CSV table of C-alpha atoms in Angstrom, one decimal:
chain,number,residue,atom,x,y,z
A,667,PHE,CA,81.9,21.7,108.0
A,668,LEU,CA,81.1,18.0,106.5
A,669,GLU,CA,79.9,16.4,109.4
A,670,SER,CA,77.3,19.1,109.9
A,671,ILE,CA,76.4,19.5,106.5
A,672,ASN,CA,75.3,15.8,106.6
A,673,LYS,CA,73.2,17.1,109.7
A,674,LEU,CA,71.4,19.3,108.1
A,675,ILE,CA,70.6,17.0,104.5
A,676,ASN,CA,69.3,14.1,107.4
A,677,ALA,CA,67.3,17.0,109.5
A,678,LYS,CA,63.4,16.1,108.7
A,679,THR,CA,61.8,19.1,109.2
A,680,TYR,CA,58.9,21.1,107.3
A,681,ILE,CA,60.8,24.3,105.9
A,682,PRO,CA,57.9,26.7,104.7
A,683,SER,CA,57.8,28.6,101.1
A,684,LEU,CA,57.2,32.5,100.1
A,685,GLU,CA,54.7,31.2,99.1
A,686,ASP,CA,52.9,30.1,102.5
A,687,TYR,CA,54.3,33.7,103.6
A,688,LYS,CA,52.6,36.8,102.6
A,689,LEU,CA,55.8,39.7,102.5
A,690,GLU,CA,54.8,42.8,103.6
A,691,LYS,CA,54.2,45.4,100.5
A,692,TYR,CA,56.5,48.5,101.2
A,693,GLN,CA,54.9,50.4,98.7
A,694,THR,CA,57.3,53.4,99.3
A,695,LEU,CA,60.5,51.7,98.8
A,696,ASN,CA,62.1,52.8,94.9
A,697,CYS,CA,65.7,51.2,93.7
A,698,SER,CA,67.9,54.1,94.1
A,699,PHE,CA,67.2,53.6,98.1
A,700,ILE,CA,67.5,49.7,97.4
A,701,LEU,CA,70.8,50.6,96.3
A,702,GLY,CA,71.7,52.8,98.4
A,703,PHE,CA,71.5,50.0,101.1
A,704,THR,CA,73.3,47.3,98.9
A,705,HIS,CA,76.3,49.9,98.6
A,706,ASP,CA,76.6,51.2,102.3
A,707,PHE,CA,76.1,47.1,102.9
A,708,TYR,CA,79.0,46.0,100.7
A,709,ASN,CA,80.7,49.3,101.9
A,710,SER,CA,81.3,48.1,105.6
A,711,LEU,CA,82.1,44.2,105.5
A,712,ASP,CA,86.6,43.6,104.6
A,713,HIS,CA,88.4,45.9,102.7
A,714,ASP,CA,88.8,43.8,99.2
A,715,ILE,CA,85.0,42.8,98.7
A,716,ALA,CA,83.9,45.8,99.2
A,717,SER,CA,86.7,47.6,96.1
A,718,LEU,CA,85.3,44.2,94.2
A,719,PHE,CA,82.3,45.3,94.8
A,720,ASN,CA,82.5,49.2,93.9
A,721,HIS,CA,84.1,48.1,90.3
A,722,GLU,CA,80.9,47.4,89.4
A,723,PHE,CA,78.6,49.4,91.4
A,724,LYS,CA,80.2,52.5,89.4
A,725,ASN,CA,78.4,50.7,85.8
A,726,ARG,CA,74.9,50.9,87.7
A,727,LYS,CA,73.3,52.6,85.9
A,728,ASP,CA,74.2,50.9,82.2
A,729,ASN,CA,74.1,47.3,84.5
A,730,ILE,CA,71.4,46.5,87.0
A,731,ARG,CA,68.4,47.0,86.4
A,732,PHE,CA,65.1,45.7,87.9
A,733,THR,CA,62.1,44.0,86.7
A,734,ASN,CA,59.1,42.0,87.2
A,735,LYS,CA,61.8,39.1,85.5
A,736,ARG,CA,63.5,36.3,87.8
A,737,SER,CA,66.6,37.7,89.2
A,738,SER,CA,70.0,36.9,87.9
A,739,SER,CA,73.8,38.0,87.4
A,740,ILE,CA,76.1,37.3,84.9
A,741,TYR,CA,80.0,38.2,84.6
A,742,LEU,CA,81.2,38.6,82.0
A,743,PRO,CA,85.2,38.0,83.4
A,744,TYR,CA,87.0,38.6,79.6
A,745,SER,CA,85.2,42.4,79.5
A,746,LYS,CA,85.0,42.7,83.0
A,747,GLN,CA,81.3,43.4,83.2
A,748,SER,CA,78.7,41.7,84.7
A,749,TYR,CA,75.0,42.4,84.3
A,750,ILE,CA,71.6,42.4,87.2
A,751,ASN,CA,68.3,42.0,87.2
A,752,ILE,CA,66.3,41.7,90.0
A,753,THR,CA,63.5,40.7,91.2
A,754,ARG,CA,61.1,44.1,92.0
A,755,ASN,CA,58.3,42.7,94.2
A,756,LYS,CA,58.4,46.3,96.6
A,757,THR,CA,58.6,43.9,99.5
A,758,VAL,CA,62.4,43.1,101.7
A,759,GLU,CA,63.1,40.5,99.1
A,760,ASP,CA,64.0,43.5,97.3
A,761,PHE,CA,67.1,43.9,99.6
A,762,ILE,CA,67.8,40.8,99.7
A,763,ASN,CA,67.4,39.9,96.5
A,764,CYS,CA,69.7,43.2,95.2
A,765,ILE,CA,72.4,42.3,97.8
A,766,HIS,CA,72.5,38.4,96.3
A,767,GLU,CA,73.0,38.8,93.2
A,768,TYR,CA,75.8,41.5,93.7
A,769,GLY,CA,77.4,39.0,96.0
A,770,HIS,CA,76.9,36.9,92.3
A,771,VAL,CA,79.1,39.2,91.2
A,772,ILE,CA,81.5,39.6,93.5
A,773,ALA,CA,82.2,36.0,93.7
A,774,ASP,CA,82.1,35.6,89.9
A,775,GLN,CA,85.8,38.2,90.4
A,776,ILE,CA,87.7,36.3,92.3
A,777,ARG,CA,86.6,32.8,91.0
A,778,PHE,CA,84.1,32.9,88.1
A,779,ARG,CA,81.6,30.1,87.3
A,780,GLU,CA,82.1,29.3,84.3
A,781,ASN,CA,79.1,26.2,84.9
A,782,TYR,CA,76.8,27.8,87.4
A,783,TYR,CA,75.3,23.5,87.6
A,784,ASN,CA,79.0,21.1,87.9
A,785,TYR,CA,79.3,24.2,90.7
A,786,PRO,CA,78.0,23.3,93.7
A,787,PHE,CA,79.7,26.5,95.5
A,788,VAL,CA,78.4,29.2,93.6
A,789,GLU,CA,75.2,30.1,95.8
A,790,LEU,CA,78.0,29.8,99.3
A,791,ALA,CA,79.2,33.1,98.6
A,792,SER,CA,76.2,35.1,97.6
A,793,MET,CA,73.8,32.8,100.6
A,794,PHE,CA,76.5,34.4,103.3
A,795,PHE,CA,76.2,37.8,101.8
A,796,SER,CA,72.6,37.6,101.9
A,797,LEU,CA,72.5,36.6,105.2
A,798,LEU,CA,74.4,38.9,107.1
A,799,ALA,CA,72.5,41.6,105.5
A,800,TYR,CA,69.2,40.1,107.1
A,801,ASP,CA,70.8,41.5,110.6
A,802,ARG,CA,71.6,44.2,109.4
A,803,LEU,CA,68.5,44.7,108.0
A,804,ILE,CA,66.9,44.4,111.2
A,805,ASP,CA,69.4,46.5,112.9
A,806,ASP,CA,68.9,49.5,111.0
A,807,PHE,CA,64.9,49.3,110.1
A,808,GLU,CA,62.6,48.7,112.7
A,809,ASP,CA,59.9,47.8,110.3
A,810,MET,CA,60.8,45.2,108.4
A,811,ASP,CA,61.6,42.3,111.3
A,812,LYS,CA,58.3,40.5,110.6
A,813,ASP,CA,59.9,40.1,106.9
A,814,VAL,CA,62.9,39.3,107.8
A,815,VAL,CA,62.1,36.8,109.8
A,816,LYS,CA,60.1,35.3,107.3
A,817,LEU,CA,62.9,35.2,104.4
A,818,ARG,CA,64.8,33.7,106.4
A,819,VAL,CA,63.2,31.0,107.3
A,820,VAL,CA,62.5,30.7,103.4
A,821,GLU,CA,66.6,30.9,103.5
A,822,ALA,CA,66.9,27.5,104.9
A,823,LYS,CA,65.2,25.7,101.6
A,824,THR,CA,68.6,26.9,99.5
A,825,ILE,CA,70.7,25.8,102.3
A,826,GLU,CA,69.1,22.9,102.6
A,827,LYS,CA,69.1,22.2,98.9
A,828,ASN,CA,73.2,23.5,98.2
A,829,ALA,CA,74.0,22.1,101.5
A,830,LEU,CA,72.9,18.3,100.1
A,831,MET,CA,75.1,19.6,96.7
A,832,ILE,CA,77.8,20.0,98.1
A,833,ASN,CA,77.9,16.0,99.9
A,834,LEU,CA,77.1,15.1,96.8
A,835,PHE,CA,80.4,16.4,95.4
A,836,ASN,CA,82.0,15.9,98.3
A,837,ILE,CA,81.1,11.5,98.0
A,838,TYR,CA,82.3,11.8,94.1
A,839,TYR,CA,85.0,13.0,94.1
A,840,ASN,CA,86.3,10.8,97.6
A,841,GLU,CA,85.0,7.8,95.6
A,842,ASN,CA,87.5,8.8,92.5
A,843,ASP,CA,90.2,7.4,92.2
A,844,LEU,CA,91.3,9.2,89.5
A,845,ILE,CA,90.6,12.5,90.0
A,846,LEU,CA,92.4,11.9,93.8
């Protein structure tokens, strides 16, 4: 997909940030509802993906929290445990944050990311799951369409940044004879 990635990098389109949008508030969205959606989403995917998800999800009382801090996740390969923090905004973004961070935990079980900054593919699985979840949100909840579309546009900025990193990674390896 490198040709498509290079075209994306060279596109000169303004992509707004979340600050440019005011997401609708959904005060009634509680954490268990978001976790229920996340559970149903991952269990509707491939059996192997669902199995990896369920391995982590069964420990949700001990390994996940919703706070006002930045969403993040860590997987400890030796103990085979994960810890997840989900940013609680009380918007549709909460669903995507949860899907995204569980995506990191699933990907880390497949190939552990020892160094976040030197591995350009670290966001690919989580972004893929997020993009699938956008469609699922639109299909499952009629009143979220507008906010889901806003988040999709903002996600384009993240995709652009990751495309640039993959391109640089590719250039480096193609030009380094020792590694080849």
